[in-house]
Coordinates of C-alpha atoms (C1' of nucleotides) in Angstrom, one line a residue:
Chain V
M1 CA -41.6 82.6 25.7
P2 CA -43.3 85.8 26.7
R3 CA -41.1 88.5 27.9
I4 CA -42.8 90.3 30.5
G5 CA -41.7 93.6 31.9
K6 CA -43.2 96.4 33.7
P7 CA -43.7 99.8 32.4
G8 CA -41.1 101.8 33.9
G9 CA -38.5 103.3 31.8
R10 CA -36.1 104.6 34.2
R11 CA -35.0 107.9 32.7
L12 CA -31.4 108.4 33.4
A13 CA -28.7 110.7 31.9
E14 CA -28.2 110.4 28.2
A15 CA -25.3 108.2 27.6
G16 CA -25.2 108.9 23.9
A17 CA -25.4 106.2 21.3
A18 CA -22.0 104.9 20.5
G19 CA -20.2 106.5 17.7
G20 CA -21.7 107.2 14.3
R21 CA -24.2 104.8 13.0
P22 CA -24.9 104.3 9.3
R23 CA -28.2 105.7 8.5
G24 CA -30.3 105.2 5.5
G25 CA -29.3 102.2 3.4
A26 CA -31.1 99.1 4.7
G27 CA -28.5 96.4 5.0
A28 CA -25.5 98.6 5.2
G29 CA -24.7 97.2 8.7
R30 CA -21.0 97.2 9.3
F31 CA -19.7 94.8 11.8
F32 CA -18.2 97.5 13.9
A33 CA -21.3 99.6 14.1
V34 CA -23.4 96.6 15.0
E35 CA -21.1 95.6 17.8
A36 CA -21.2 99.1 19.1
I37 CA -25.0 99.0 19.4
D38 CA -25.0 95.7 21.1
R39 CA -22.5 97.0 23.6
A40 CA -24.6 100.0 24.3
I41 CA -27.6 97.8 24.9
L42 CA -25.6 95.6 27.3
T43 CA -24.3 98.5 29.2
A44 CA -27.7 100.0 29.6
L45 CA -29.3 96.7 30.7
S46 CA -26.4 96.0 33.0
G47 CA -27.2 99.2 34.8
D48 CA -31.0 98.8 34.7
G49 CA -32.2 95.4 33.8
R50 CA -35.8 96.5 33.7
L51 CA -35.4 99.2 31.0
S52 CA -38.3 99.0 28.6
Y53 CA -37.6 98.5 24.9
T54 CA -39.0 102.0 24.3
D55 CA -36.4 103.6 26.6
L56 CA -33.7 101.3 25.4
A57 CA -34.4 102.2 21.8
E58 CA -34.2 105.9 22.7
R59 CA -30.9 105.4 24.4
V60 CA -29.1 103.5 21.7
G61 CA -30.7 105.4 18.9
L62 CA -32.6 102.6 17.2
S63 CA -36.3 101.7 16.6
V64 CA -38.1 99.7 19.2
S65 CA -38.4 96.7 16.9
A66 CA -34.7 96.7 16.1
V67 CA -33.7 96.9 19.8
H68 CA -36.2 94.1 20.6
Q69 CA -34.7 91.9 18.0
R70 CA -31.2 92.5 19.2
V71 CA -32.0 91.9 22.9
R72 CA -33.8 88.7 21.9
R73 CA -30.7 87.6 20.1
L74 CA -28.4 88.5 23.0
E75 CA -30.7 86.5 25.3
Q76 CA -30.8 83.5 23.0
R77 CA -27.0 83.4 22.5
G78 CA -26.6 83.5 26.2
V79 CA -24.8 86.8 26.3
I80 CA -27.6 87.9 28.6
K81 CA -27.9 85.1 31.1
G82 CA -30.9 86.5 32.9
Y83 CA -32.1 89.3 35.0
A84 CA -32.1 89.8 38.8
A85 CA -33.1 92.3 41.4
R86 CA -30.2 93.8 43.3
I87 CA -30.9 93.4 46.9
D88 CA -29.6 95.2 49.9
Y89 CA -28.3 92.4 52.1
E90 CA -28.2 94.4 55.2
A91 CA -31.8 95.3 54.9
I92 CA -32.8 91.7 54.6
G93 CA -31.0 90.6 57.7
L94 CA -27.7 89.4 56.1
P95 CA -25.3 92.1 57.2
L96 CA -22.3 90.0 57.2
T97 CA -20.4 89.3 54.0
A98 CA -17.2 87.3 53.8
F99 CA -14.8 85.7 51.4
V100 CA -13.9 82.1 52.3
A101 CA -10.8 80.7 50.6
I102 CA -10.7 76.9 50.7
R103 CA -7.9 74.5 50.3
P104 CA -8.2 70.7 50.2
I105 CA -6.6 68.8 53.1
D106 CA -5.8 66.0 50.7
P107 CA -4.8 67.6 47.4
A108 CA -5.0 64.2 45.7
A109 CA -8.7 63.8 46.5
P110 CA -11.2 64.2 43.6
D111 CA -12.2 67.8 43.3
D112 CA -16.0 68.2 43.4
A113 CA -16.2 71.1 45.8
P114 CA -18.5 73.3 43.8
E115 CA -21.1 70.6 43.5
R116 CA -20.9 69.6 47.1
L117 CA -21.1 73.2 48.3
S118 CA -23.9 74.2 45.9
G119 CA -26.5 73.1 48.5
L120 CA -25.4 75.8 50.9
P121 CA -27.5 78.9 49.9
E122 CA -25.3 81.2 52.0
I123 CA -22.7 80.8 49.3
E124 CA -23.5 83.4 46.7
S125 CA -20.5 82.8 44.4
C126 CA -17.9 80.2 43.9
Y127 CA -14.7 81.0 42.0
S128 CA -12.0 78.5 41.1
V129 CA -8.8 80.4 41.5
A130 CA -5.1 80.2 40.8
G131 CA -2.6 80.3 43.7
E132 CA -2.4 78.4 46.9
D133 CA -6.2 78.2 47.4
F134 CA -8.5 76.2 45.3
Y135 CA -11.7 78.1 45.5
L136 CA -12.8 81.4 46.7
L137 CA -16.4 81.7 48.0
L138 CA -18.4 84.8 48.6
V139 CA -20.9 84.2 51.4
R140 CA -23.7 86.2 53.1
V141 CA -24.8 85.5 56.6
K142 CA -26.7 87.0 59.5
S143 CA -24.1 87.0 62.2
P144 CA -20.6 85.9 63.2
S145 CA -22.1 82.8 64.8
D146 CA -23.8 82.0 61.6
L147 CA -20.6 82.4 59.8
E148 CA -19.0 80.0 62.2
R149 CA -21.7 77.5 61.6
L150 CA -21.3 77.9 57.8
L151 CA -17.6 77.4 57.9
Q152 CA -18.2 74.1 59.8
E153 CA -20.7 73.0 57.2
I154 CA -18.2 73.8 54.5
R155 CA -15.4 71.9 56.1
T156 CA -17.7 69.0 56.7
A157 CA -19.0 68.9 53.1
V158 CA -15.6 69.0 51.4
N159 CA -12.7 68.2 53.7
V160 CA -10.9 71.5 53.4
T161 CA -9.2 74.1 55.4
T162 CA -10.8 77.6 55.3
R163 CA -9.3 81.0 55.5
T164 CA -11.9 83.7 55.9
T165 CA -11.8 87.4 55.1
V166 CA -14.6 89.4 56.6
V167 CA -16.0 92.3 54.6
L168 CA -16.3 95.5 56.7
S169 CA -18.1 97.5 54.2
T170 CA -18.9 97.6 50.5
P171 CA -18.1 100.9 48.8
Y172 CA -19.6 99.5 45.6
E173 CA -20.5 96.2 44.1
G174 CA -21.8 94.7 40.9
R175 CA -21.2 97.8 38.8
A176 CA -22.1 97.8 35.1
A177 CA -19.7 95.8 33.0
P178 CA -17.2 97.7 31.0
V179 CA -18.6 96.4 27.8
G180 CA -16.7 97.5 24.8
R181 CA -13.3 98.4 26.1
Chain O
M1 CA -43.1 112.3 26.4
P2 CA -45.4 113.9 28.9
R3 CA -46.8 111.0 30.8
I4 CA -48.0 112.5 33.9
G5 CA -51.5 111.2 33.3
K6 CA -53.3 109.8 36.2
P7 CA -53.7 106.2 35.5
G8 CA -51.5 104.0 33.5
G9 CA -48.6 106.3 33.6
R10 CA -46.0 104.9 35.8
R11 CA -44.0 107.2 37.9
L12 CA -44.7 108.4 41.3
A13 CA -47.1 107.1 43.9
E14 CA -47.3 107.8 47.5
A15 CA -45.9 105.7 50.2
G16 CA -48.9 105.0 52.2
A17 CA -48.7 103.5 55.7
A18 CA -45.1 102.6 56.4
G19 CA -45.1 100.6 59.5
G20 CA -48.4 99.2 60.4
R21 CA -49.8 95.8 61.0
P22 CA -52.8 94.2 59.4
R23 CA -56.0 95.1 61.2
G24 CA -58.9 92.8 61.6
G25 CA -60.3 90.7 58.8
A26 CA -58.1 88.2 57.1
G27 CA -54.8 89.4 58.4
A28 CA -54.6 88.5 62.0
G29 CA -51.8 90.9 62.7
R30 CA -48.9 88.6 62.3
F31 CA -45.6 90.3 61.9
F32 CA -44.1 87.0 60.9
A33 CA -46.4 86.3 58.0
V34 CA -45.9 89.7 56.5
E35 CA -42.2 89.3 56.6
A36 CA -42.5 85.9 55.0
I37 CA -44.3 87.3 52.0
D38 CA -41.7 90.0 51.5
R39 CA -39.0 87.3 51.7
A40 CA -40.8 85.3 49.1
I41 CA -41.1 88.3 46.8
L42 CA -37.4 89.0 47.2
T43 CA -36.4 85.5 46.6
A44 CA -38.5 85.4 43.4
L45 CA -37.2 88.7 42.1
S46 CA -33.7 87.7 43.0
G47 CA -34.0 84.8 40.7
D48 CA -35.8 86.6 37.9
G49 CA -35.9 90.3 38.2
R50 CA -38.3 90.6 35.3
L51 CA -41.1 88.7 36.7
S52 CA -44.5 90.3 36.1
Y53 CA -46.7 91.2 38.9
T54 CA -49.2 88.7 37.7
D55 CA -46.6 85.8 38.0
L56 CA -45.3 87.2 41.2
A57 CA -48.7 87.4 42.8
E58 CA -49.3 83.8 41.7
R59 CA -46.1 82.7 43.3
V60 CA -46.4 84.3 46.6
G61 CA -50.2 83.7 46.9
L62 CA -51.3 87.3 47.0
S63 CA -53.4 89.6 44.9
V64 CA -51.8 91.6 42.2
S65 CA -52.5 94.9 43.9
A66 CA -51.0 93.7 47.2
V67 CA -47.9 92.4 45.5
H68 CA -47.5 95.6 43.6
Q69 CA -47.8 97.6 46.7
R70 CA -45.2 95.5 48.5
V71 CA -42.7 95.6 45.7
R72 CA -43.0 99.4 45.5
R73 CA -42.4 99.6 49.2
L74 CA -39.4 97.4 49.0
E75 CA -38.0 99.5 46.2
Q76 CA -38.7 102.7 48.1
R77 CA -37.1 101.5 51.3
G78 CA -34.0 100.5 49.3
V79 CA -34.4 96.8 50.1
I80 CA -34.5 96.4 46.3
K81 CA -31.6 98.5 45.1
G82 CA -32.4 98.0 41.5
Y83 CA -32.4 95.5 38.7
A84 CA -29.7 94.3 36.4
A85 CA -29.1 92.0 33.5
R86 CA -26.8 89.2 34.3
I87 CA -24.2 89.2 31.6
D88 CA -21.9 86.4 30.3
Y89 CA -18.5 88.2 30.6
E90 CA -16.7 85.7 28.4
A91 CA -19.2 86.3 25.6
I92 CA -18.6 90.0 25.7
G93 CA -14.9 89.8 25.5
L94 CA -14.0 90.0 29.1
P95 CA -12.9 86.4 29.8
L96 CA -10.5 87.2 32.5
T97 CA -11.8 87.8 36.1
A98 CA -9.5 88.5 39.0
F99 CA -9.4 89.5 42.6
V100 CA -7.0 92.3 43.5
A101 CA -6.1 92.8 47.1
I102 CA -4.7 96.2 47.8
R103 CA -2.6 97.5 50.7
P104 CA -1.5 101.0 51.2
I105 CA 2.3 101.7 51.0
D106 CA 1.8 104.4 53.6
P107 CA -0.8 103.2 56.1
A108 CA -1.0 106.7 57.6
A109 CA -2.1 108.3 54.4
P110 CA -5.8 109.2 54.1
D111 CA -7.9 106.4 52.8
D112 CA -10.0 107.4 49.8
A113 CA -9.2 104.4 47.7
P114 CA -12.8 103.6 46.7
E115 CA -13.4 107.0 45.3
R116 CA -10.1 107.2 43.5
L117 CA -10.7 103.8 42.0
S118 CA -14.3 104.3 41.1
G119 CA -13.3 105.8 37.8
L120 CA -11.8 102.5 36.6
P121 CA -14.8 100.6 35.0
E122 CA -12.9 97.3 35.0
I123 CA -13.4 97.3 38.7
E124 CA -16.8 95.7 39.2
S125 CA -16.8 95.6 43.0
C126 CA -14.9 97.1 45.9
Y127 CA -14.9 95.5 49.3
S128 CA -13.3 96.9 52.4
V129 CA -12.0 94.0 54.3
A130 CA -10.5 93.0 57.6
G131 CA -7.1 91.5 57.7
E132 CA -3.8 92.5 56.3
D133 CA -5.3 94.0 53.1
F134 CA -7.4 97.1 53.0
Y135 CA -9.6 96.4 50.0
L136 CA -10.5 93.5 47.8
L137 CA -11.4 94.4 44.2
L138 CA -13.2 92.2 41.7
V139 CA -12.1 93.1 38.2
R140 CA -13.0 92.0 34.7
V141 CA -10.6 92.4 31.8
K142 CA -10.0 91.2 28.3
S143 CA -6.5 89.7 28.6
P144 CA -3.5 89.3 30.9
S145 CA -1.9 92.4 29.4
D146 CA -5.0 94.4 30.1
L147 CA -4.8 93.1 33.7
E148 CA -1.2 94.2 33.9
R149 CA -2.3 97.7 32.6
L150 CA -5.1 97.8 35.1
L151 CA -2.9 97.0 38.0
Q152 CA -0.5 99.8 37.0
E153 CA -3.5 102.1 36.9
I154 CA -4.6 101.0 40.3
R155 CA -1.1 101.5 41.8
T156 CA -0.9 104.9 40.2
A157 CA -4.2 106.0 41.4
V158 CA -3.8 105.1 45.0
N159 CA -0.2 104.3 46.0
V160 CA -0.7 100.8 47.1
T161 CA 0.8 97.4 46.6
T162 CA -1.4 94.8 44.9
R163 CA -1.8 91.1 45.2
T164 CA -3.7 89.5 42.4
T165 CA -5.6 86.2 42.4
V166 CA -6.7 85.1 38.9
V167 CA -10.0 83.3 38.6
L168 CA -9.7 80.2 36.5
S169 CA -13.4 79.4 36.2
T170 CA -16.6 80.3 37.9
P171 CA -18.7 77.4 38.9
Y172 CA -21.5 79.8 40.0
E173 CA -21.9 83.4 40.7
G174 CA -24.5 85.8 42.0
R175 CA -26.9 83.1 43.1
A176 CA -30.2 84.1 44.7
A177 CA -29.9 85.5 48.2
P178 CA -30.8 83.2 51.1
V179 CA -33.6 85.5 52.1
G180 CA -35.5 84.2 55.1
R181 CA -33.0 82.0 56.9
Chain L
dG1 C1' -53.4 95.4 55.3
dG2 C1' -55.9 92.8 52.0
dT3 C1' -59.2 91.8 47.8
dG4 C1' -61.4 92.3 43.4
dA5 C1' -62.6 94.9 39.5
dA6 C1' -62.6 98.5 36.2
dA7 C1' -60.4 102.4 33.4
dT8 C1' -56.4 103.9 31.1
dA9 C1' -51.7 104.0 29.3
dC10 C1' -47.7 101.7 28.2
dT11 C1' -44.9 97.8 26.7
dT12 C1' -44.3 93.7 24.1
dT13 C1' -44.9 91.2 20.0
dT14 C1' -45.9 90.4 15.3
dC15 C1' -46.3 91.6 10.5
dG16 C1' -45.7 94.1 6.3
dT17 C1' -42.6 97.3 4.0
Chain T
dA1 C1' -34.2 98.4 10.3
dC2 C1' -38.6 100.9 10.3
dG3 C1' -43.5 101.8 11.3
dA4 C1' -48.0 100.5 12.8
dA5 C1' -51.4 97.5 14.7
dA6 C1' -52.6 93.8 18.0
dA7 C1' -52.1 91.6 22.3
dG8 C1' -50.5 91.6 26.9
dT9 C1' -49.3 94.1 31.4
dA10 C1' -48.8 97.7 34.6
dT11 C1' -50.6 101.5 37.2
dT12 C1' -54.1 103.7 39.6
dT13 C1' -58.5 104.3 41.7
dC14 C1' -62.5 102.7 44.1
dA15 C1' -65.5 100.2 47.1
dC16 C1' -65.4 96.9 50.5
dC17 C1' -63.6 93.5 53.8

DNA sequence: GGTGAAATACTTTTCGT
DNA sequence: ACGAAAAGTATTTCACC
């Protein structure tokens, strides 16, 4: 599986490689130090998924080959599930974001809502939640009338009641994960 | 690393024409077709942010140079806000996700909650919402006790009441945007 | 605005230490 | 984990459509 990337090390502020790292001795890798480096890698890639191995190595204070090996392992273990471009939804004509809480009309009915709703691309995320609601959906649409249509589609697909919370603005979203806290 | 060389280097390139339509020749000046290609690019990069220009060009049916130019323009215009690795939060020791709705105790107080809360890295996203609550926060923590601590920190930082909804599981999250609908 | 190709530099990958 | 070489891409420029 060829890992492609584009040259483009984004140079950002120096985060500083986590803590002291054992130099010299070949296999002196302590569990703690190892974990710290992986966390540094994940934090960096969480902020800029297109960082090159060269820049990544520079940031975490390791050689390119070592960083490459670690990233590969993280991808393989599923810690890194993939990479995605972060898109400005307003710019692409989807200025309306909303949370839709759904609750089954018949609580005894089989619960396959996520599957049934997965066909609606307007639903970006689906969370199973504790509390009175069953699921919380994050949706992106073009307009209020599109939201209305989507809500009808949801209710049609899974026999539920919906409670919608419109997002007015998004101060920040999808910030880097607090890896290593 | 002085890489201000002419070719090959990476940084910096001029914008070129911002808003023009294709002239004669192949492009018959269709605004629609142009938009469609950009949408295709965004959809592809939304699904795999590390796609090479070669693969991208193949997918959208354009030359590498043209795709490259379009991607750069999308990045420059802010349509593509960046790239990020998608991380498995459970794998990195943050198995607990929750939504925290906050409401000011004193509705008349100045509202600078997003700024005041931005220092808490456990808060991944902050949405300003319509309804009884003021903001909805998406948080990731290690354990219930960490969630308790975070809630206290939030209440300390911005004099609000909190209402927390714990996420039990996440059927799907961060799916590709429905660009072009 | 698009194509195709060529020149150059960087990244990714593998291999030996 | 390191270092270096090999293979693969990205970036830019140019001429032309």
